[in-house]
mmCIF file of C-alpha atoms in Angstrom:
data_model
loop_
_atom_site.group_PDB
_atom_site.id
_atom_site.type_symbol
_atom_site.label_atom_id
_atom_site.label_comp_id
_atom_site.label_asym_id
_atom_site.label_seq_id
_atom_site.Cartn_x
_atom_site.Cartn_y
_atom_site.Cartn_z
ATOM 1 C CA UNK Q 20 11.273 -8.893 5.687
ATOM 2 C CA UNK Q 21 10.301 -6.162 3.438
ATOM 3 C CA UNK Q 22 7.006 -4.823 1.792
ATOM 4 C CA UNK Q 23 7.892 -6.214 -1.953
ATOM 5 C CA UNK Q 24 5.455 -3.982 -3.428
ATOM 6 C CA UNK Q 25 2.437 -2.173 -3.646
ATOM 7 C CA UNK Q 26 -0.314 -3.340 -6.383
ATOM 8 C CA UNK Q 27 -2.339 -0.812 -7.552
ATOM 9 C CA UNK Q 28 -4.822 -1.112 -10.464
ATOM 10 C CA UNK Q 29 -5.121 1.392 -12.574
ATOM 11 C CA UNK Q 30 -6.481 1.443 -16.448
ATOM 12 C CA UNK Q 31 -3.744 2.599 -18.557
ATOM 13 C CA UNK Q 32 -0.137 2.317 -17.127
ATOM 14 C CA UNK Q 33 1.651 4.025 -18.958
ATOM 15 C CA UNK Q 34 -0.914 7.739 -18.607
ATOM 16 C CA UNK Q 35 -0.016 6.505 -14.565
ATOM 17 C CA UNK Q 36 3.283 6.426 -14.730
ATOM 18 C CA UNK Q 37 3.411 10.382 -14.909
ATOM 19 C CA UNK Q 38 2.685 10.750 -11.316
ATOM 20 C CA UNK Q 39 5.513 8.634 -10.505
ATOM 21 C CA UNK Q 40 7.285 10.269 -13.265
ATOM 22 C CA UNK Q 41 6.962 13.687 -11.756
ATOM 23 C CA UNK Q 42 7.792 12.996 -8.151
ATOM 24 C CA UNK Q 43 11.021 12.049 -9.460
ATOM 25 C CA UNK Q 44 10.765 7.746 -9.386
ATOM 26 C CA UNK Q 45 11.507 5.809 -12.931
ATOM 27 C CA UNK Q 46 10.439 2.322 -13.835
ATOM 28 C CA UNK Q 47 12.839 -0.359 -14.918
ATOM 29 C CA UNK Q 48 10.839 -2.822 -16.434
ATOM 30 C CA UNK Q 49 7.486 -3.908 -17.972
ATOM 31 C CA UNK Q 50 6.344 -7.534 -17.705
ATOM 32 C CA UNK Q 51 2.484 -8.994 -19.129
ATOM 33 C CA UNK Q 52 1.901 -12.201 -16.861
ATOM 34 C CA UNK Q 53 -0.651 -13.663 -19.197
ATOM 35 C CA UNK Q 54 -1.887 -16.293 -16.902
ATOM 36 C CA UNK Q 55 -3.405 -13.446 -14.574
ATOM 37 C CA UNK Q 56 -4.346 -10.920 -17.679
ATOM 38 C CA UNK Q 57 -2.393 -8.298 -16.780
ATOM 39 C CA UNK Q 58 0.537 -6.224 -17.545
ATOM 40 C CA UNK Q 59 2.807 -4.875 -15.077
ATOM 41 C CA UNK Q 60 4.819 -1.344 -14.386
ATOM 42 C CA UNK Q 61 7.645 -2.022 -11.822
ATOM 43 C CA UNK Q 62 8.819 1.270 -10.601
ATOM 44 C CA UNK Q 63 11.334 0.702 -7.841
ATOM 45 C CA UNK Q 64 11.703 2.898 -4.992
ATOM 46 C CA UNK Q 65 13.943 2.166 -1.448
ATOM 47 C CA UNK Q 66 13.860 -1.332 -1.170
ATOM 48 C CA UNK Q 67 10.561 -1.978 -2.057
ATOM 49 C CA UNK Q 68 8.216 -1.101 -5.901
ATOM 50 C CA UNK Q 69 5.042 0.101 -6.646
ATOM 51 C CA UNK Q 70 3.811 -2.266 -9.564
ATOM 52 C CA UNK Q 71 1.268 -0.314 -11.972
ATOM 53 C CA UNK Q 72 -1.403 -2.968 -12.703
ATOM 54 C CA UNK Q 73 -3.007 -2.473 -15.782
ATOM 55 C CA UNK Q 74 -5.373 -5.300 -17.316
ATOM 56 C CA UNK Q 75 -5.241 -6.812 -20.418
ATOM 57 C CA UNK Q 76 -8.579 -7.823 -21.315
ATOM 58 C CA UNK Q 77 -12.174 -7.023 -20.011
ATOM 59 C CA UNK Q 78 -12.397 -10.372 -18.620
ATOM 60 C CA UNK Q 79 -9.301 -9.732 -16.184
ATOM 61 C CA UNK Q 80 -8.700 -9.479 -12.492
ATOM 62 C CA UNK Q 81 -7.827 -6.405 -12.597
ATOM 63 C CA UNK Q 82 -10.873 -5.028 -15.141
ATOM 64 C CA UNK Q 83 -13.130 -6.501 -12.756
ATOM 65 C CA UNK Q 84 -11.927 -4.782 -9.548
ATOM 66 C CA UNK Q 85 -11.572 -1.805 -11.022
ATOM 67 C CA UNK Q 86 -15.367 -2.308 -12.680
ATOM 68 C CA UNK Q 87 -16.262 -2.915 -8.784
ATOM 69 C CA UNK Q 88 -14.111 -0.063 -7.165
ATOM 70 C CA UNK Q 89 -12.370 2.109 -9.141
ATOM 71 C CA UNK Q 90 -8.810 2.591 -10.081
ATOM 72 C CA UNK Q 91 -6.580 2.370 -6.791
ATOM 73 C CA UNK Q 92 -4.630 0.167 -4.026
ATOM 74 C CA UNK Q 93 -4.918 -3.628 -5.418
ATOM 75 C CA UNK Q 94 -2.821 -5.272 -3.065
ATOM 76 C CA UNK Q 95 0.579 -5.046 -0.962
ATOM 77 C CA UNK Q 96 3.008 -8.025 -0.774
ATOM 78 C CA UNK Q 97 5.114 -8.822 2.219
ATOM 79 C CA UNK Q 98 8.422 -10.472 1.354
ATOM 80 C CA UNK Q 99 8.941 -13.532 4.251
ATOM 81 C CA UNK Q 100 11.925 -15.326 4.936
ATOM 82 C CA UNK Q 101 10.114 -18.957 4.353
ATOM 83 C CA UNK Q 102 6.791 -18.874 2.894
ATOM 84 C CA UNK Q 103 5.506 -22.200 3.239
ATOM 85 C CA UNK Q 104 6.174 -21.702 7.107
ATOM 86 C CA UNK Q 105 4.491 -18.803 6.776
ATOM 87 C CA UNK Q 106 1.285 -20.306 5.340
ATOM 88 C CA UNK Q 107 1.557 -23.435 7.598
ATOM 89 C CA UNK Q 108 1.206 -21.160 10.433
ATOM 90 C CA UNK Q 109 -1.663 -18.949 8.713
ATOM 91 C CA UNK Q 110 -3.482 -21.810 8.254
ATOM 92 C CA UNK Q 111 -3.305 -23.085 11.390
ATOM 93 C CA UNK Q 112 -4.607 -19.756 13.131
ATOM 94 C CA UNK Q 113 -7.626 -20.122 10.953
ATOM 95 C CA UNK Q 114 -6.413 -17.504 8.705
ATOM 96 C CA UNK Q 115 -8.390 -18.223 4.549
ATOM 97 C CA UNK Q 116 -5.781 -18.601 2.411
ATOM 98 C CA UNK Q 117 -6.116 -18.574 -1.509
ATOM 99 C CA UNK Q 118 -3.374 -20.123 -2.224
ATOM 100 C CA UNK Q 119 -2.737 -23.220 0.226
ATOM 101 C CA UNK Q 120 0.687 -23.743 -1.363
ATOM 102 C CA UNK Q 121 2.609 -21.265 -2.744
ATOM 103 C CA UNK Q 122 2.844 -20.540 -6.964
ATOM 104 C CA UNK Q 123 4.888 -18.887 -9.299
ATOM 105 C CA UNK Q 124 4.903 -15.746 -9.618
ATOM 106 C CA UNK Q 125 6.085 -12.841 -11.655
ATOM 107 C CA UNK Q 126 10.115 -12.002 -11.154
ATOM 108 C CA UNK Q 127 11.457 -15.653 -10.295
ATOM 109 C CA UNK Q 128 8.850 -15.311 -6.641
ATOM 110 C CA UNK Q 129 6.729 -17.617 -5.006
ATOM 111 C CA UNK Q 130 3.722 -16.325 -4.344
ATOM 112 C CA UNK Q 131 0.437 -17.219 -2.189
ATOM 113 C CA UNK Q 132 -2.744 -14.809 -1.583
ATOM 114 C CA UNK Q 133 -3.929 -14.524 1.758
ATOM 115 C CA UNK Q 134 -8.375 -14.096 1.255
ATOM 116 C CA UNK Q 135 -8.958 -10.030 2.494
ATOM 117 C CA UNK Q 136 -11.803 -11.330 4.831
ATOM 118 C CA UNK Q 137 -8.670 -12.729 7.372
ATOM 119 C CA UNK Q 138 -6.559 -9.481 6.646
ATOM 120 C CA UNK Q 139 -9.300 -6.942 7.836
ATOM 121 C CA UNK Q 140 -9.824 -5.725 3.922
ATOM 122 C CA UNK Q 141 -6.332 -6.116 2.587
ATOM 123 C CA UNK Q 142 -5.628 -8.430 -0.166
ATOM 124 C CA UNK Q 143 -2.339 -9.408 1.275
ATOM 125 C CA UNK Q 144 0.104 -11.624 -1.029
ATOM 126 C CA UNK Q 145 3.245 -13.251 0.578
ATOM 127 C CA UNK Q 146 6.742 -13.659 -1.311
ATOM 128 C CA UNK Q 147 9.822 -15.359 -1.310
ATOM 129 C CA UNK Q 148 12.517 -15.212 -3.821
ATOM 130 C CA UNK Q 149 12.826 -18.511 -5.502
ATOM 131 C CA UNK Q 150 16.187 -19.644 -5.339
ATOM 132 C CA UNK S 14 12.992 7.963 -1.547
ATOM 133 C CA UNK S 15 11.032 5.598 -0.157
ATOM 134 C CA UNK S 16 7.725 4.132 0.685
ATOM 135 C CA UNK S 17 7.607 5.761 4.454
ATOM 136 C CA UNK S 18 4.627 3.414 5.101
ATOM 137 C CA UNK S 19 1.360 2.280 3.948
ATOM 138 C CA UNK S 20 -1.886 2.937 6.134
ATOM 139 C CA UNK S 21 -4.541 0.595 6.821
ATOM 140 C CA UNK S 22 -7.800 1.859 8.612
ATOM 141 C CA UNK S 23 -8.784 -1.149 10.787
ATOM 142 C CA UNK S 24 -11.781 -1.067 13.870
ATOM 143 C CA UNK S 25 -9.997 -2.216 16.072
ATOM 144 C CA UNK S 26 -6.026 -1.818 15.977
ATOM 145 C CA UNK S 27 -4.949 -5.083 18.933
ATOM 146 C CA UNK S 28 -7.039 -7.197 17.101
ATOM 147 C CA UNK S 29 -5.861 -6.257 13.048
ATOM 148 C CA UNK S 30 -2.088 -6.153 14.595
ATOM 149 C CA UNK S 31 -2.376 -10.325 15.183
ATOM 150 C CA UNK S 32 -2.293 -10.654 11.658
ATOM 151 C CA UNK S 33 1.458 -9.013 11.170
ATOM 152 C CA UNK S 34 2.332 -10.718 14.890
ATOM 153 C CA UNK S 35 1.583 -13.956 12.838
ATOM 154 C CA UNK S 36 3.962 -13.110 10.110
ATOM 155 C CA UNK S 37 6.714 -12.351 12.126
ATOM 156 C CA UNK S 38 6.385 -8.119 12.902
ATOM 157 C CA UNK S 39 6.612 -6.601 15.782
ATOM 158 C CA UNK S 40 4.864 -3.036 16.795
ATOM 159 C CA UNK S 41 7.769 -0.647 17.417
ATOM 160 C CA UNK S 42 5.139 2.284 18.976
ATOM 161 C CA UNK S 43 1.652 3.579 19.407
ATOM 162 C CA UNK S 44 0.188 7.054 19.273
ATOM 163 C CA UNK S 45 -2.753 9.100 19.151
ATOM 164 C CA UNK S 46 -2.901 12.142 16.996
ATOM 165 C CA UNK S 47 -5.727 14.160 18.363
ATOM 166 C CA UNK S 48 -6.279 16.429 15.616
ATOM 167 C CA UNK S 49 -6.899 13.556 12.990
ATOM 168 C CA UNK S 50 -8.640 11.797 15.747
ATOM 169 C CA UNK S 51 -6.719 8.686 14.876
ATOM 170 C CA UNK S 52 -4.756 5.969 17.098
ATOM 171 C CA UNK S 53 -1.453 4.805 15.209
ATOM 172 C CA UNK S 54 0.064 1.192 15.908
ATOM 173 C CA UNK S 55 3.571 1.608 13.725
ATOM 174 C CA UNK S 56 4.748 -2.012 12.888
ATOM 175 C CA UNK S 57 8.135 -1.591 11.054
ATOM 176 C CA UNK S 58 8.990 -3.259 8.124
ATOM 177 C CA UNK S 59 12.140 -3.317 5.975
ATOM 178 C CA UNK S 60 12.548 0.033 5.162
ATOM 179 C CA UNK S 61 9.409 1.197 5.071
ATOM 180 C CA UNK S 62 6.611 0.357 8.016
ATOM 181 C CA UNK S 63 2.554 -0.509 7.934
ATOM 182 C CA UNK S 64 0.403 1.616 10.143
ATOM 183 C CA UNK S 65 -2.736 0.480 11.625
ATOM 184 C CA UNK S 66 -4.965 3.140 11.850
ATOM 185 C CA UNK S 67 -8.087 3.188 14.550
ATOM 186 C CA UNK S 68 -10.446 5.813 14.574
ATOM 187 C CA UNK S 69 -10.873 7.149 18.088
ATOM 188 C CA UNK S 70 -14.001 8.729 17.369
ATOM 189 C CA UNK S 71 -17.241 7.680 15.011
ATOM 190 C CA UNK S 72 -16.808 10.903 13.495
ATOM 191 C CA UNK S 73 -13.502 10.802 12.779
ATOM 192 C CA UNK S 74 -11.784 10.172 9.351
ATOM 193 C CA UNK S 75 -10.739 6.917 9.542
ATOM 194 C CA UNK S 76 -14.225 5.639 11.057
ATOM 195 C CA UNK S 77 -15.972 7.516 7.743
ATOM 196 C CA UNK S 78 -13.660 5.833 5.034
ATOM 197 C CA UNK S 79 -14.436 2.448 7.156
ATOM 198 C CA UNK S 80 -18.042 3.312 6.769
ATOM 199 C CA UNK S 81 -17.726 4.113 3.497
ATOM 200 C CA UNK S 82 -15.277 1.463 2.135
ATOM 201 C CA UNK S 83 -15.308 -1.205 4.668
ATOM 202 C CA UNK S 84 -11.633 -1.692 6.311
ATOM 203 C CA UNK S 85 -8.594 -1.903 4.207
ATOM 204 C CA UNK S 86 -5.520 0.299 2.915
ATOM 205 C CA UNK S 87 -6.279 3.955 3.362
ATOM 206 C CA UNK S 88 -2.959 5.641 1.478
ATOM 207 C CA UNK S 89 0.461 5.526 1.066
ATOM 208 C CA UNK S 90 3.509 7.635 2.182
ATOM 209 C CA UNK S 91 6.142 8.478 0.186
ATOM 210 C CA UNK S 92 8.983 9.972 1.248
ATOM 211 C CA UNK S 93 10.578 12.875 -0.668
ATOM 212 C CA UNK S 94 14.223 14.556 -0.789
ATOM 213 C CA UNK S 95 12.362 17.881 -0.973
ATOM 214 C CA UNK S 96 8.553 18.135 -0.091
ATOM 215 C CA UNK S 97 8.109 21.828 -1.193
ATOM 216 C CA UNK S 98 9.878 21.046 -4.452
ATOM 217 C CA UNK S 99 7.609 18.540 -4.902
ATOM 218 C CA UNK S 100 4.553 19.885 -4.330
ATOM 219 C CA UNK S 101 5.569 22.933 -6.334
ATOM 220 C CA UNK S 102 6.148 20.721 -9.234
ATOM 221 C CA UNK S 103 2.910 18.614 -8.516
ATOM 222 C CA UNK S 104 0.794 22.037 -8.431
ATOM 223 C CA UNK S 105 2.152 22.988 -11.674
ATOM 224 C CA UNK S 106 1.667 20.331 -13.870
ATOM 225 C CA UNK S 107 -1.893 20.419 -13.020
ATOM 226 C CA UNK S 108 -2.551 17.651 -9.914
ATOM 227 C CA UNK S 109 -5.064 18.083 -7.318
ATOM 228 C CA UNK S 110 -3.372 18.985 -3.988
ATOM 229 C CA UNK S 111 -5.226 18.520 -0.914
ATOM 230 C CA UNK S 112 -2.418 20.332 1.565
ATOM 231 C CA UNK S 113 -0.862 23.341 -0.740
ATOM 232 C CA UNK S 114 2.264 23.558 1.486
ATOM 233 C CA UNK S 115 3.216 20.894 4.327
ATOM 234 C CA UNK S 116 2.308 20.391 7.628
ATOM 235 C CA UNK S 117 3.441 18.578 10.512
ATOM 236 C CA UNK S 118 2.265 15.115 10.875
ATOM 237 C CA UNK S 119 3.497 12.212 13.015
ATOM 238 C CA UNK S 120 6.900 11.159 14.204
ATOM 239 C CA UNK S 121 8.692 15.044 13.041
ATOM 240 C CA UNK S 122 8.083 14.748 9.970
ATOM 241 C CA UNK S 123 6.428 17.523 6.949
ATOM 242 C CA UNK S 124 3.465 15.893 4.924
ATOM 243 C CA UNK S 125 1.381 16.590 2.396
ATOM 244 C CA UNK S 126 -1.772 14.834 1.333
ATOM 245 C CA UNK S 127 -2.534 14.666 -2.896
ATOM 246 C CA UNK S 128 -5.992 14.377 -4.153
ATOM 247 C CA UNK S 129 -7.197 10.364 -5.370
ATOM 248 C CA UNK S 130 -8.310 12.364 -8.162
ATOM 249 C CA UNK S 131 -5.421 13.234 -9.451
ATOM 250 C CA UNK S 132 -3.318 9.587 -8.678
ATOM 251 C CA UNK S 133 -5.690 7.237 -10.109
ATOM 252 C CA UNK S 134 -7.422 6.807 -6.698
ATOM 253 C CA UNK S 135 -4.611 6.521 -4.661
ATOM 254 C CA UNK S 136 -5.032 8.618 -1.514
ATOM 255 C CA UNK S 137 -1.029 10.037 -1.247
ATOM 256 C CA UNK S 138 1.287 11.539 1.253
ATOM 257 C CA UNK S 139 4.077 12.981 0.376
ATOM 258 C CA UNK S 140 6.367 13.394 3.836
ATOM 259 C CA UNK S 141 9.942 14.343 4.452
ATOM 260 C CA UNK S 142 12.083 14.464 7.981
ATOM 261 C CA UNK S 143 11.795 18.043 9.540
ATOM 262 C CA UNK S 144 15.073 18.374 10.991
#
């Protein structure tokens, strides 16, 4: 298991990147997942990323949150080594899930959001490589 | 480098550790540093590890941010080849430091916070090993 990445929303990714920039880190790619209206910075670093999120329309996820709360910390995601057991067993602890069964997500993953009410505040997403 | 671990300021740190006991993660140690008036439960993870962070007094940071902001992910550590480097390179291009040079923190190692101001309202440690 691994911490995949770190999710934080920010307005423009690419003004963002300089702090990364600076402390020495370098993205390697740049990815718009147009289902969720947003574009993404992957910037790896051990054997994890921090993923700039950076909406791409008013109407987004991300616009919203950061209309709510500011730029900052989105999410983290938690690599697993089967995800469906994973939410099986969530669910049966009486954990809200909001994604009963996982999707597909950026970078060949399946993904699932766990709700941040279980996850005292965190909006926690679980991966697993898909093949 | 590396993400040296991602801090989450919880009420209660027993209860908010089920969650990650769920998924798998076990707690490798506890501690209390007095002088931040915080109670650390260190779950390891990949390379990298999620701390749990309880206040252990209502005046203490932690319990303000929860106040503030509800519970949820308090800031990220990065860890750097050279943290005085760093922060000398941080100061001069103009970002908001909140410790000019490093001090101890937990587990031996030199850390210094950064300013949400300046990281698009990321609250950020930079640490390295002291030895």
């Amino acid at each position: 298991m691994r911490i995949a990445h770190i999710g934080i929303a920010v307005k423009n990714a690419e003004v963002a990147l300089q702090l990364y920039r600076d402390l020495g880190l370098e993205p390697d790619h740049t990815e718009v997942v147009e289902s969720q209206k947003v574009k993404t910075v992957h910037i790896p670093i051990g054997d994890s990323s921090i993923e700039l999120l950076e909406s791409t329309s008013p109407e987004g996820v991300i616009a919203r949150f950061i209309e709510k709360r500011g730029e900052g910390i989105h999410h983290i995601a938690i690599e697993v080594p089967n995800i469906e057991e994973s939410l099986t067993r969530l669910k049966e602890e009486g954990y809200r899930l909001i994604d009963e069964t996982p999707r597909r997500g950026a970078g060949n993953m399946l993904i699932a959001f766990i709700h941040p009410k279980s996850t005292n505040g965190v909006l926690l997403e679980l991966c697993q490589r898909a093949d």
